[in-house]
């Protein structure tokens, strides 16, 4: 078995005095799509923010290709190969779509032309301000910007949240294409059907602890996890 691309071992996280993650362990292997599921407030975003270096390091290990990266700052992680699509998207409203895309790009297989071919709407809107985009366009822009970092691991926090069904289908279609190309993805998703279809393995969080890890068929067959932690 190959070493995990990303490994969290016994990770804790705090907001001030409030202890939110209690020993979270999870892995994402090369070429694997892994979901992180759980109800609102379970700690999904906190887990992603901890990985991405936005929260202060607390006891636990975060390893990328075997190297300890716990406590590394976001810009260093981006250089190492992390692409991050935050829950609030983080579009710069007073940069154009094109500037949002090119300001942080790193050389590699993902180019502006290739981005415009998978997201034609961004090509049409490239001269508009980031702040003029619809929610769906902002989400496409956030994903596109992360891809232009040419990451080896893409982390997405609820990419389909609050979007119209047609846009959700378009975004999930792009993620399925990325999976086929072998990009490793850690996906936080409220849409269980989408997560089951897209991800190879799933981690379920409840109150800051992992309560289930398994494949799509194992999760679909586990009625108590579905009912107790995912309200299905
Ligand atoms: N900035 C913050 N300060 C204090 N508590 C927070 C903050 N952000 C989130 N929390 C708390 O941490 C817990 C986990 O939140 P979060 O990781 O956002 O959950 P999820 O993404 O699964 O909905 C919740 O109890 C939430 O209220
Ligand atoms: Mg969240």
PDB file of C-alpha atoms and ligand atoms in Angstrom:
ATOM      1  CA  UNK A   1       0.000   0.000   0.000  1.00  0.00           C
ATOM      2  CA  UNK A   2       1.323   3.436  -0.940  1.00  0.00           C
ATOM      3  CA  UNK A   3       1.730   6.202   1.637  1.00  0.00           C
ATOM      4  CA  UNK A   4      -1.236   8.530   1.872  1.00  0.00           C
ATOM      5  CA  UNK A   5      -1.052  11.812  -0.022  1.00  0.00           C
ATOM      6  CA  UNK A   6      -2.712  13.518   2.957  1.00  0.00           C
ATOM      7  CA  UNK A   7      -2.902  12.063   6.423  1.00  0.00           C
ATOM      8  CA  UNK A   8      -4.447  13.546   9.550  1.00  0.00           C
ATOM      9  CA  UNK A   9      -3.573  11.702  12.756  1.00  0.00           C
ATOM     10  CA  UNK A  10      -5.323  12.636  15.989  1.00  0.00           C
ATOM     11  CA  UNK A  11      -5.853  16.266  15.020  1.00  0.00           C
ATOM     12  CA  UNK A  12      -7.402  18.673  17.512  1.00  0.00           C
ATOM     13  CA  UNK A  13      -8.591  22.212  16.928  1.00  0.00           C
ATOM     14  CA  UNK A  14      -9.776  25.068  19.109  1.00  0.00           C
ATOM     15  CA  UNK A  15     -11.532  28.390  18.658  1.00  0.00           C
ATOM     16  CA  UNK A  16     -10.145  30.196  21.701  1.00  0.00           C
ATOM     17  CA  UNK A  17     -11.068  27.988  24.647  1.00  0.00           C
ATOM     18  CA  UNK A  18     -13.635  26.033  22.665  1.00  0.00           C
ATOM     19  CA  UNK A  19     -12.345  22.556  21.753  1.00  0.00           C
ATOM     20  CA  UNK A  20     -13.975  21.692  18.398  1.00  0.00           C
ATOM     21  CA  UNK A  21     -11.987  18.822  16.823  1.00  0.00           C
ATOM     22  CA  UNK A  22     -11.251  15.855  19.056  1.00  0.00           C
ATOM     23  CA  UNK A  23      -8.631  13.581  17.540  1.00  0.00           C
ATOM     24  CA  UNK A  24      -9.627  13.561  13.871  1.00  0.00           C
ATOM     25  CA  UNK A  25      -7.804  10.972  11.739  1.00  0.00           C
ATOM     26  CA  UNK A  26      -8.349  10.615   8.023  1.00  0.00           C
ATOM     27  CA  UNK A  27      -6.469   9.880   4.819  1.00  0.00           C
ATOM     28  CA  UNK A  28      -6.628  10.784   1.160  1.00  0.00           C
ATOM     29  CA  UNK A  29      -4.531   8.628  -1.161  1.00  0.00           C
ATOM     30  CA  UNK A  30      -3.151   9.531  -4.585  1.00  0.00           C
ATOM     31  CA  UNK A  31      -5.922   9.683  -7.158  1.00  0.00           C
ATOM     32  CA  UNK A  32      -8.634   9.195  -4.575  1.00  0.00           C
ATOM     33  CA  UNK A  33     -11.794  11.214  -3.991  1.00  0.00           C
ATOM     34  CA  UNK A  34     -12.700  11.235  -0.308  1.00  0.00           C
ATOM     35  CA  UNK A  35     -15.735  12.899   1.210  1.00  0.00           C
ATOM     36  CA  UNK A  36     -16.091  14.493   4.613  1.00  0.00           C
ATOM     37  CA  UNK A  37     -19.717  14.329   5.707  1.00  0.00           C
ATOM     38  CA  UNK A  38     -21.688  15.348   8.778  1.00  0.00           C
ATOM     39  CA  UNK A  39     -24.423  17.642   9.991  1.00  0.00           C
ATOM     40  CA  UNK A  40     -24.107  21.403  10.291  1.00  0.00           C
ATOM     41  CA  UNK A  41     -21.681  22.219  13.067  1.00  0.00           C
ATOM     42  CA  UNK A  42     -20.019  18.766  13.012  1.00  0.00           C
ATOM     43  CA  UNK A  43     -16.601  20.283  12.337  1.00  0.00           C
ATOM     44  CA  UNK A  44     -16.163  19.807   8.571  1.00  0.00           C
ATOM     45  CA  UNK A  45     -15.084  23.379   7.828  1.00  0.00           C
ATOM     46  CA  UNK A  46     -12.893  23.430  10.930  1.00  0.00           C
ATOM     47  CA  UNK A  47     -11.140  20.281   9.683  1.00  0.00           C
ATOM     48  CA  UNK A  48     -10.494  21.856   6.277  1.00  0.00           C
ATOM     49  CA  UNK A  49      -9.334  25.166   7.806  1.00  0.00           C
ATOM     50  CA  UNK A  50      -6.974  23.264  10.095  1.00  0.00           C
ATOM     51  CA  UNK A  51      -5.492  21.362   7.139  1.00  0.00           C
ATOM     52  CA  UNK A  52      -5.110  24.605   5.195  1.00  0.00           C
ATOM     53  CA  UNK A  53      -3.246  26.370   7.994  1.00  0.00           C
ATOM     54  CA  UNK A  54      -5.936  28.907   8.912  1.00  0.00           C
ATOM     55  CA  UNK A  55      -6.232  27.692  12.503  1.00  0.00           C
ATOM     56  CA  UNK A  56      -3.417  27.578  15.008  1.00  0.00           C
ATOM     57  CA  UNK A  57      -1.784  24.194  15.355  1.00  0.00           C
ATOM     58  CA  UNK A  58      -3.097  22.076  18.217  1.00  0.00           C
ATOM     59  CA  UNK A  59      -2.035  18.542  19.160  1.00  0.00           C
ATOM     60  CA  UNK A  60      -2.061  16.192  16.183  1.00  0.00           C
ATOM     61  CA  UNK A  61      -0.242  15.502  12.931  1.00  0.00           C
ATOM     62  CA  UNK A  62      -0.980  16.590   9.379  1.00  0.00           C
ATOM     63  CA  UNK A  63       1.264  14.946   6.806  1.00  0.00           C
ATOM     64  CA  UNK A  64       1.464  15.571   3.076  1.00  0.00           C
ATOM     65  CA  UNK A  65       3.411  12.905   1.171  1.00  0.00           C
ATOM     66  CA  UNK A  66       4.736  11.823   4.555  1.00  0.00           C
ATOM     67  CA  UNK A  67       6.035  15.292   5.471  1.00  0.00           C
ATOM     68  CA  UNK A  68       4.678  17.051   8.568  1.00  0.00           C
ATOM     69  CA  UNK A  69       2.813  20.198   7.453  1.00  0.00           C
ATOM     70  CA  UNK A  70       0.811  20.940  10.618  1.00  0.00           C
ATOM     71  CA  UNK A  71       1.099  24.665  11.293  1.00  0.00           C
ATOM     72  CA  UNK A  72       2.316  25.525   7.774  1.00  0.00           C
ATOM     73  CA  UNK A  73       0.815  28.751   6.441  1.00  0.00           C
ATOM     74  CA  UNK A  74      -1.690  28.741   3.565  1.00  0.00           C
ATOM     75  CA  UNK A  75       0.695  30.190   0.943  1.00  0.00           C
ATOM     76  CA  UNK A  76       3.286  27.495   1.660  1.00  0.00           C
ATOM     77  CA  UNK A  77       0.626  24.794   1.370  1.00  0.00           C
ATOM     78  CA  UNK A  78      -0.483  26.244  -1.967  1.00  0.00           C
ATOM     79  CA  UNK A  79       3.117  25.981  -3.203  1.00  0.00           C
ATOM     80  CA  UNK A  80       3.318  22.386  -2.009  1.00  0.00           C
ATOM     81  CA  UNK A  81       0.268  21.383  -4.052  1.00  0.00           C
ATOM     82  CA  UNK A  82      -2.857  22.161  -2.023  1.00  0.00           C
ATOM     83  CA  UNK A  83      -5.736  23.788  -3.927  1.00  0.00           C
ATOM     84  CA  UNK A  84      -8.477  25.146  -1.670  1.00  0.00           C
ATOM     85  CA  UNK A  85     -12.067  26.140  -2.496  1.00  0.00           C
ATOM     86  CA  UNK A  86     -13.447  27.706   0.709  1.00  0.00           C
ATOM     87  CA  UNK A  87     -17.090  27.508   1.776  1.00  0.00           C
ATOM     88  CA  UNK A  88     -17.519  31.292   1.341  1.00  0.00           C
ATOM     89  CA  UNK A  89     -15.619  31.089  -1.990  1.00  0.00           C
ATOM     90  CA  UNK A  90     -13.265  33.983  -1.310  1.00  0.00           C
ATOM     91  CA  UNK A  91     -13.662  35.779  -4.624  1.00  0.00           C
ATOM     92  CA  UNK A  92     -11.972  39.190  -4.809  1.00  0.00           C
ATOM     93  CA  UNK A  93     -14.912  41.487  -5.664  1.00  0.00           C
ATOM     94  CA  UNK A  94     -12.809  44.342  -7.033  1.00  0.00           C
ATOM     95  CA  UNK A  95     -10.642  42.195  -9.311  1.00  0.00           C
ATOM     96  CA  UNK A  96     -11.985  41.056 -12.664  1.00  0.00           C
ATOM     97  CA  UNK A  97     -12.780  37.410 -13.266  1.00  0.00           C
ATOM     98  CA  UNK A  98      -9.607  37.158 -15.320  1.00  0.00           C
ATOM     99  CA  UNK A  99      -7.518  38.816 -12.583  1.00  0.00           C
ATOM    100  CA  UNK A 100      -9.039  36.529  -9.949  1.00  0.00           C
ATOM    101  CA  UNK A 101      -7.809  33.637 -12.073  1.00  0.00           C
ATOM    102  CA  UNK A 102      -4.358  34.830 -13.084  1.00  0.00           C
ATOM    103  CA  UNK A 103      -3.120  36.585  -9.936  1.00  0.00           C
ATOM    104  CA  UNK A 104      -2.274  33.362  -8.094  1.00  0.00           C
ATOM    105  CA  UNK A 105      -1.829  30.921 -10.977  1.00  0.00           C
ATOM    106  CA  UNK A 106       1.143  28.567 -11.053  1.00  0.00           C
ATOM    107  CA  UNK A 107       2.511  26.980 -14.223  1.00  0.00           C
ATOM    108  CA  UNK A 108       1.318  23.501 -15.093  1.00  0.00           C
ATOM    109  CA  UNK A 109      -1.227  21.545 -17.077  1.00  0.00           C
ATOM    110  CA  UNK A 110      -4.087  23.859 -16.076  1.00  0.00           C
ATOM    111  CA  UNK A 111      -4.028  26.999 -18.213  1.00  0.00           C
ATOM    112  CA  UNK A 112      -6.517  29.816 -18.654  1.00  0.00           C
ATOM    113  CA  UNK A 113      -7.596  28.335 -22.015  1.00  0.00           C
ATOM    114  CA  UNK A 114      -8.289  24.986 -20.448  1.00  0.00           C
ATOM    115  CA  UNK A 115     -10.247  26.630 -17.613  1.00  0.00           C
ATOM    116  CA  UNK A 116     -12.350  28.556 -20.138  1.00  0.00           C
ATOM    117  CA  UNK A 117     -13.068  25.329 -22.021  1.00  0.00           C
ATOM    118  CA  UNK A 118     -14.521  23.611 -18.930  1.00  0.00           C
ATOM    119  CA  UNK A 119     -16.226  26.779 -17.618  1.00  0.00           C
ATOM    120  CA  UNK A 120     -17.385  28.699 -20.741  1.00  0.00           C
ATOM    121  CA  UNK A 121     -19.334  31.105 -18.503  1.00  0.00           C
ATOM    122  CA  UNK A 122     -16.087  32.331 -16.976  1.00  0.00           C
ATOM    123  CA  UNK A 123     -14.777  33.046 -20.463  1.00  0.00           C
ATOM    124  CA  UNK A 124     -17.899  35.107 -21.192  1.00  0.00           C
ATOM    125  CA  UNK A 125     -17.564  36.929 -17.879  1.00  0.00           C
ATOM    126  CA  UNK A 126     -13.777  37.387 -17.826  1.00  0.00           C
ATOM    127  CA  UNK A 127     -13.937  41.192 -17.950  1.00  0.00           C
ATOM    128  CA  UNK A 128     -16.598  41.483 -15.211  1.00  0.00           C
ATOM    129  CA  UNK A 129     -15.770  42.285 -11.581  1.00  0.00           C
ATOM    130  CA  UNK A 130     -15.704  39.326  -9.203  1.00  0.00           C
ATOM    131  CA  UNK A 131     -18.415  41.087  -7.206  1.00  0.00           C
ATOM    132  CA  UNK A 132     -20.780  41.069 -10.199  1.00  0.00           C
ATOM    133  CA  UNK A 133     -20.994  37.286 -10.461  1.00  0.00           C
ATOM    134  CA  UNK A 134     -23.920  35.070  -9.484  1.00  0.00           C
ATOM    135  CA  UNK A 135     -23.398  32.490  -6.742  1.00  0.00           C
ATOM    136  CA  UNK A 136     -22.883  29.731  -9.301  1.00  0.00           C
ATOM    137  CA  UNK A 137     -20.370  31.751 -11.279  1.00  0.00           C
ATOM    138  CA  UNK A 138     -18.495  32.588  -8.072  1.00  0.00           C
ATOM    139  CA  UNK A 139     -18.277  28.905  -7.234  1.00  0.00           C
ATOM    140  CA  UNK A 140     -16.968  28.107 -10.719  1.00  0.00           C
ATOM    141  CA  UNK A 141     -14.423  30.898 -10.330  1.00  0.00           C
ATOM    142  CA  UNK A 142     -13.306  29.586  -6.932  1.00  0.00           C
ATOM    143  CA  UNK A 143     -12.808  26.084  -8.372  1.00  0.00           C
ATOM    144  CA  UNK A 144     -11.073  27.445 -11.463  1.00  0.00           C
ATOM    145  CA  UNK A 145      -8.721  29.572  -9.368  1.00  0.00           C
ATOM    146  CA  UNK A 146      -7.774  26.544  -7.264  1.00  0.00           C
ATOM    147  CA  UNK A 147      -7.137  24.470 -10.415  1.00  0.00           C
ATOM    148  CA  UNK A 148      -4.832  27.165 -11.785  1.00  0.00           C
ATOM    149  CA  UNK A 149      -2.576  26.534  -8.791  1.00  0.00           C
ATOM    150  CA  UNK A 150      -2.092  23.169 -10.508  1.00  0.00           C
ATOM    151  CA  UNK A 151      -2.666  21.332  -7.244  1.00  0.00           C
ATOM    152  CA  UNK A 152      -2.067  17.668  -6.480  1.00  0.00           C
ATOM    153  CA  UNK A 153      -4.845  17.760  -3.892  1.00  0.00           C
ATOM    154  CA  UNK A 154      -8.053  19.769  -4.207  1.00  0.00           C
ATOM    155  CA  UNK A 155     -10.064  20.553  -1.061  1.00  0.00           C
ATOM    156  CA  UNK A 156     -13.635  21.773  -1.575  1.00  0.00           C
ATOM    157  CA  UNK A 157     -15.952  22.928   1.207  1.00  0.00           C
ATOM    158  CA  UNK A 158     -19.592  22.456   0.123  1.00  0.00           C
ATOM    159  CA  UNK A 159     -19.222  23.440  -3.536  1.00  0.00           C
ATOM    160  CA  UNK A 160     -22.910  22.839  -4.299  1.00  0.00           C
ATOM    161  CA  UNK A 161     -24.290  24.779  -1.317  1.00  0.00           C
ATOM    162  CA  UNK A 162     -27.076  27.199  -2.204  1.00  0.00           C
ATOM    163  CA  UNK A 163     -26.818  26.742  -5.980  1.00  0.00           C
ATOM    164  CA  UNK A 164     -29.534  26.008  -8.550  1.00  0.00           C
ATOM    165  CA  UNK A 165     -29.815  22.338  -9.627  1.00  0.00           C
ATOM    166  CA  UNK A 166     -28.532  23.060 -13.143  1.00  0.00           C
ATOM    167  CA  UNK A 167     -25.387  24.741 -11.818  1.00  0.00           C
ATOM    168  CA  UNK A 168     -24.892  21.968  -9.265  1.00  0.00           C
ATOM    169  CA  UNK A 169     -24.969  19.404 -12.102  1.00  0.00           C
ATOM    170  CA  UNK A 170     -22.409  21.388 -14.061  1.00  0.00           C
ATOM    171  CA  UNK A 171     -20.055  21.673 -11.092  1.00  0.00           C
ATOM    172  CA  UNK A 172     -20.427  18.008 -10.126  1.00  0.00           C
ATOM    173  CA  UNK A 173     -19.731  17.096 -13.765  1.00  0.00           C
ATOM    174  CA  UNK A 174     -16.454  19.013 -13.631  1.00  0.00           C
ATOM    175  CA  UNK A 175     -15.507  17.279 -10.369  1.00  0.00           C
ATOM    176  CA  UNK A 176     -16.274  13.886 -11.959  1.00  0.00           C
ATOM    177  CA  UNK A 177     -13.957  14.792 -14.871  1.00  0.00           C
ATOM    178  CA  UNK A 178     -11.217  15.792 -12.422  1.00  0.00           C
ATOM    179  CA  UNK A 179     -11.638  12.462 -10.683  1.00  0.00           C
ATOM    180  CA  UNK A 180     -11.276  10.619 -14.006  1.00  0.00           C
ATOM    181  CA  UNK A 181      -8.039  12.489 -14.585  1.00  0.00           C
ATOM    182  CA  UNK A 182      -6.765  11.150 -11.276  1.00  0.00           C
ATOM    183  CA  UNK A 183      -6.776  14.338  -9.196  1.00  0.00           C
ATOM    184  CA  UNK A 184      -7.017  13.616  -5.467  1.00  0.00           C
ATOM    185  CA  UNK A 185      -9.948  15.445  -3.876  1.00  0.00           C
ATOM    186  CA  UNK A 186     -11.170  15.980  -0.324  1.00  0.00           C
ATOM    187  CA  UNK A 187     -14.799  17.005  -0.652  1.00  0.00           C
ATOM    188  CA  UNK A 188     -17.090  18.395   2.028  1.00  0.00           C
ATOM    189  CA  UNK A 189     -20.614  17.921   0.740  1.00  0.00           C
ATOM    190  CA  UNK A 190     -24.127  18.090   2.230  1.00  0.00           C
ATOM    191  CA  UNK A 191     -25.612  16.415  -0.839  1.00  0.00           C
ATOM    192  CA  UNK A 192     -25.189  12.772   0.162  1.00  0.00           C
ATOM    193  CA  UNK A 193     -26.176  11.401  -3.259  1.00  0.00           C
ATOM    194  CA  UNK A 194     -23.513  13.536  -4.913  1.00  0.00           C
ATOM    195  CA  UNK A 195     -20.902  12.439  -2.369  1.00  0.00           C
ATOM    196  CA  UNK A 196     -21.790   8.744  -2.827  1.00  0.00           C
ATOM    197  CA  UNK A 197     -21.549   9.063  -6.598  1.00  0.00           C
ATOM    198  CA  UNK A 198     -18.329  11.042  -6.644  1.00  0.00           C
ATOM    199  CA  UNK A 199     -16.206   9.752  -3.764  1.00  0.00           C
ATOM    200  CA  UNK A 200     -14.387   6.442  -3.348  1.00  0.00           C
ATOM    201  CA  UNK A 201     -14.379   6.644   0.443  1.00  0.00           C
ATOM    202  CA  UNK A 202     -16.170   8.671   3.095  1.00  0.00           C
ATOM    203  CA  UNK A 203     -15.422   9.991   6.551  1.00  0.00           C
ATOM    204  CA  UNK A 204     -18.382  11.014   8.711  1.00  0.00           C
ATOM    205  CA  UNK A 205     -17.863  13.608  11.427  1.00  0.00           C
ATOM    206  CA  UNK A 206     -20.027  14.187  14.478  1.00  0.00           C
ATOM    207  CA  UNK A 207     -19.182  16.655  17.249  1.00  0.00           C
ATOM    208  CA  UNK A 208     -15.602  16.914  16.042  1.00  0.00           C
ATOM    209  CA  UNK A 209     -14.963  13.159  15.919  1.00  0.00           C
ATOM    210  CA  UNK A 210     -14.827  10.695  13.023  1.00  0.00           C
ATOM    211  CA  UNK A 211     -17.647   8.214  13.599  1.00  0.00           C
ATOM    212  CA  UNK A 212     -17.467   6.298  10.309  1.00  0.00           C
ATOM    213  CA  UNK A 213     -14.915   5.601   7.582  1.00  0.00           C
ATOM    214  CA  UNK A 214     -15.761   3.431   4.598  1.00  0.00           C
ATOM    215  CA  UNK A 215     -16.575   3.014   0.926  1.00  0.00           C
ATOM    216  CA  UNK A 216     -19.753   4.208  -0.780  1.00  0.00           C
ATOM    217  CA  UNK A 217     -21.342   0.752  -0.586  1.00  0.00           C
ATOM    218  CA  UNK A 218     -20.392   0.419   3.088  1.00  0.00           C
ATOM    219  CA  UNK A 219     -21.942   3.811   3.817  1.00  0.00           C
ATOM    220  CA  UNK A 220     -25.090   3.080   1.813  1.00  0.00           C
ATOM    221  CA  UNK A 221     -25.487  -0.181   3.716  1.00  0.00           C
ATOM    222  CA  UNK A 222     -25.010   1.392   7.152  1.00  0.00           C
ATOM    223  CA  UNK A 223     -28.482   2.495   8.191  1.00  0.00           C
ATOM    224  CA  UNK A 224     -27.497   3.627  11.670  1.00  0.00           C
ATOM    225  CA  UNK A 225     -24.757   5.967  10.398  1.00  0.00           C
ATOM    226  CA  UNK A 226     -27.099   7.360   7.740  1.00  0.00           C
ATOM    227  CA  UNK A 227     -29.856   7.912  10.291  1.00  0.00           C
ATOM    228  CA  UNK A 228     -27.882   9.023  13.340  1.00  0.00           C
ATOM    229  CA  UNK A 229     -25.289  11.277  11.705  1.00  0.00           C
ATOM    230  CA  UNK A 230     -26.639  12.226   8.291  1.00  0.00           C
ATOM    231  CA  UNK A 231     -30.392  12.439   8.992  1.00  0.00           C
ATOM    232  CA  UNK A 232     -31.255  10.151   6.084  1.00  0.00           C
TER     233      UNK A 232
HETATM  234  N1  LIG B   1     -15.013  31.153  14.338  1.00  0.00           N
HETATM  235  C1  LIG B   1     -15.572  30.348  15.246  1.00  0.00           C
HETATM  236  N2  LIG B   1     -15.512  30.622  16.573  1.00  0.00           N
HETATM  237  C2  LIG B   1     -16.049  29.795  17.492  1.00  0.00           C
HETATM  238  N3  LIG B   1     -16.679  28.642  17.196  1.00  0.00           N
HETATM  239  C3  LIG B   1     -16.778  28.316  15.894  1.00  0.00           C
HETATM  240  C4  LIG B   1     -16.228  29.137  14.857  1.00  0.00           C
HETATM  241  N4  LIG B   1     -16.489  28.544  13.670  1.00  0.00           N
HETATM  242  C5  LIG B   1     -17.163  27.414  13.943  1.00  0.00           C
HETATM  243  N5  LIG B   1     -17.339  27.272  15.285  1.00  0.00           N
HETATM  244  C6  LIG B   1     -17.998  26.148  15.971  1.00  0.00           C
HETATM  245  O1  LIG B   1     -17.264  24.967  15.680  1.00  0.00           O
HETATM  246  C7  LIG B   1     -18.133  23.872  15.449  1.00  0.00           C
HETATM  247  C8  LIG B   1     -17.841  23.277  14.080  1.00  0.00           C
HETATM  248  O2  LIG B   1     -18.166  24.216  13.068  1.00  0.00           O
HETATM  249  P1  LIG B   1     -17.854  23.974  11.552  1.00  0.00           P
HETATM  250  O3  LIG B   1     -16.502  23.366  11.421  1.00  0.00           O
HETATM  251  O4  LIG B   1     -18.110  25.238  10.828  1.00  0.00           O
HETATM  252  O5  LIG B   1     -18.952  22.877  11.172  1.00  0.00           O
HETATM  253  P2  LIG B   1     -19.478  22.367   9.763  1.00  0.00           P
HETATM  254  O6  LIG B   1     -18.586  22.908   8.703  1.00  0.00           O
HETATM  255  O7  LIG B   1     -19.441  20.876   9.866  1.00  0.00           O
HETATM  256  O8  LIG B   1     -20.891  22.867   9.629  1.00  0.00           O
HETATM  257  C9  LIG B   1     -19.552  24.410  15.595  1.00  0.00           C
HETATM  258  O9  LIG B   1     -19.981  24.125  16.905  1.00  0.00           O
HETATM  259  C10 LIG B   1     -19.383  25.893  15.377  1.00  0.00           C
HETATM  260  O10 LIG B   1     -20.362  26.614  16.106  1.00  0.00           O
HETATM  261 MG1  LIG B   2     -18.988  24.143   7.047  1.00  0.00          MG
END
